[in-house]
Amino acid sequence: MNKSVNLSINGTRHAVTLDDPRVTLLDLLRERLDLTGTKKGCDRGQCGACTIILNGRRVNSCLTLAVSCGGAEILTIEGLAQGDVLHPVQAAFIEHDAFQCGFCTPGQIMSAVGLIMEGQAGDDEERIREGMSGNLCRCGAYAGITQAVRQAQARMNERERTGEAA
Amino acid sequence: MNQFEYELAPNVENAVASGRSNGAVFLAGGTNLIDLMKGNLVRPTRLVDINRLPGLDRIEFLPDGGVRIGALVRNSDLAHDPKFARDFPAVAEALLSGASPQLRNAATVAGNVMQRTRCPYFYDAASACNKREPGAGCEARGGHSRLQAILGWSAHCIATHPSDFSVPLVAFDAVVEIDGPQGRRDVALEDFYLLPGNTPERETILAPGELIVAIRLPAQAALFAGHARYLKIRDRTSYAFAVVSAAAGLRIEGDRIVEARLALGGVALKPWRARAAEACLMGRRAGREEFAEASMLALQEARPSGENEFKIELARRLVVRAFERTAIDNTARLSPLPASIVNLTEEIQR
């Protein structure tokens, strides 16, 4: 049973033929499209390493069937930087040392991008921690992650206010 | 994961027709279903994808003050709808206290109501479970039973229902709109769930092919808007299922309670409506003694199903706290940590 699915991934159109309906969006990205920035941790929706932005909202790609995503717009960690210019969240993660081994980092960053887009966190560390609770970090870099998200959000809001390009 | 046929349903009629076939299961957000399939705990032969069904993703505020929530509305969209959160704050708070932001972005409201128990023995294919295999036995009994039921359980199953959302829905008389081979019907959410009894494999009143199309909250539910809370005790501050939870609502006139609502989560295989507790508060003052009396009535029939006797006292104390917080006017105020127990003084000042 072949199903073809049209997807836009990081601004590039892909026509994908699926020979098996069980393929998750995560496996499609990693195994068939070579976009291995998105990580497979638990593969059961618990760790958040596979977080991507699907149609403008952060989701766990491991629990999403690719066959169900016809017409979707997808943003992964590979699509975040503009050339050599890092996204504000990426830059803030480096500045605040918000990782150690780095395995959870793409998921953390995509989740933070989603959180900032949702606009619910305010400038409140408690809300940021709550908003990032779907992403586990086994190295325990949470303090740096919280600071990075807070700073990236402040910078992005400031840029929006002053009309500077992101 | 087993192999299955995939089908994208274009409309409700087709979905219902396909859903009737043996081994067919509806796919919405997939956050629970795909997880269960990866564990080989659920093995459907056909997935009927209902994500594109037209018109089921809308929140309709009804002229009488009630609300009709389409089955495919995502958990986060409902919780963050400003009018919904204002009119039904306990429901919004419950939604935001469940799962993670990523899961809430994908999961639908009907899927939330339909999610399966997180009993560790149900989730372990190597354990005997009467839900997965009727007659196999229940390894949860005599096993790790800390989080299991204290109300409505049977010798065959001591699991609890994991939904936070369903708890305030039951407290405020939500109705499930169902479409199916025999046409449409409305069922109160409280009657939608089945207690385990001798047939723990039967979890809801849904017949094959029947599909939830909407969930309605009546106008009466919005009358509690200024005094409605959901509180949840959990092992972590965020992203954990309830040990016990409570949805409480009060209508207060002068210094008297004219109506009270209470439902408990994490205590049974369905949200537990505590009508005796509600009745005892009628006409009384909103005070700690009164709430303590209500809490005794709410847990009157509770008994431990294993090493979980502590949940009975914990639930009583939670009922008192939930009503105390509910008695404070909480219009347009949402805790930074939804459903968490924070310092009461801080909460009043926020």
PDB file of C-alpha atoms in Angstrom, chain B residues 167 229-234 242-248 262-267 288 291-292 295 298-299 310-326 339-342:
ATOM      1  CA  VAL B 167     -12.819  15.567  36.190  1.00  0.00           C
ATOM      2  CA  ARG B 229     -10.777  25.351  40.556  1.00  0.00           C
ATOM      3  CA  TYR B 230      -8.981  22.162  39.688  1.00  0.00           C
ATOM      4  CA  LEU B 231      -6.252  21.016  42.074  1.00  0.00           C
ATOM      5  CA  LYS B 232      -3.976  18.075  41.441  1.00  0.00           C
ATOM      6  CA  ILE B 233      -1.536  16.277  43.743  1.00  0.00           C
ATOM      7  CA  ARG B 234       1.216  14.621  41.725  1.00  0.00           C
ATOM      8  CA  ALA B 242      -2.631  12.712  39.433  1.00  0.00           C
ATOM      9  CA  VAL B 243      -2.202  10.822  42.675  1.00  0.00           C
ATOM     10  CA  VAL B 244      -5.496  12.472  43.544  1.00  0.00           C
ATOM     11  CA  SER B 245      -7.153  15.545  42.054  1.00  0.00           C
ATOM     12  CA  ALA B 246     -10.301  17.553  42.694  1.00  0.00           C
ATOM     13  CA  ALA B 247     -12.513  19.822  40.613  1.00  0.00           C
ATOM     14  CA  ALA B 248     -14.573  22.105  42.810  1.00  0.00           C
ATOM     15  CA  LEU B 262     -17.183  18.330  43.438  1.00  0.00           C
ATOM     16  CA  ALA B 263     -15.558  15.570  41.408  1.00  0.00           C
ATOM     17  CA  LEU B 264     -12.401  13.624  42.222  1.00  0.00           C
ATOM     18  CA  GLY B 265      -9.730  12.340  39.844  1.00  0.00           C
ATOM     19  CA  GLY B 266      -7.125   9.610  40.309  1.00  0.00           C
ATOM     20  CA  VAL B 267      -9.414   7.703  42.674  1.00  0.00           C
ATOM     21  CA  ARG B 288     -13.106  25.168  56.698  1.00  0.00           C
ATOM     22  CA  PHE B 291     -15.548  21.800  53.811  1.00  0.00           C
ATOM     23  CA  ALA B 292     -14.085  19.228  56.195  1.00  0.00           C
ATOM     24  CA  SER B 295     -14.633  15.904  52.502  1.00  0.00           C
ATOM     25  CA  ALA B 298     -16.921  12.571  49.569  1.00  0.00           C
ATOM     26  CA  LEU B 299     -14.676   9.698  50.662  1.00  0.00           C
ATOM     27  CA  PHE B 310      -2.999   7.106  52.268  1.00  0.00           C
ATOM     28  CA  LYS B 311      -4.908   8.289  49.206  1.00  0.00           C
ATOM     29  CA  ILE B 312      -8.154   8.408  51.202  1.00  0.00           C
ATOM     30  CA  GLU B 313      -6.850  10.948  53.725  1.00  0.00           C
ATOM     31  CA  LEU B 314      -4.922  12.763  50.987  1.00  0.00           C
ATOM     32  CA  ALA B 315      -8.120  13.113  48.953  1.00  0.00           C
ATOM     33  CA  ARG B 316     -10.039  14.417  51.991  1.00  0.00           C
ATOM     34  CA  ARG B 317      -7.417  17.095  52.613  1.00  0.00           C
ATOM     35  CA  LEU B 318      -7.362  17.978  48.943  1.00  0.00           C
ATOM     36  CA  VAL B 319     -11.139  18.455  48.953  1.00  0.00           C
ATOM     37  CA  VAL B 320     -10.811  20.957  51.828  1.00  0.00           C
ATOM     38  CA  ARG B 321      -8.000  22.818  50.042  1.00  0.00           C
ATOM     39  CA  ALA B 322      -9.832  22.813  46.732  1.00  0.00           C
ATOM     40  CA  PHE B 323     -12.968  24.311  48.291  1.00  0.00           C
ATOM     41  CA  GLU B 324     -10.931  26.853  50.280  1.00  0.00           C
ATOM     42  CA  ARG B 325      -9.284  28.044  47.090  1.00  0.00           C
ATOM     43  CA  THR B 326     -12.571  27.892  45.219  1.00  0.00           C
ATOM     44  CA  ALA B 339      -3.627  22.968  39.362  1.00  0.00           C
ATOM     45  CA  SER B 340      -0.660  23.060  41.734  1.00  0.00           C
ATOM     46  CA  ILE B 341      -0.882  23.654  45.456  1.00  0.00           C
ATOM     47  CA  VAL B 342       0.807  26.981  45.947  1.00  0.00           C
TER      48      VAL B 342
END
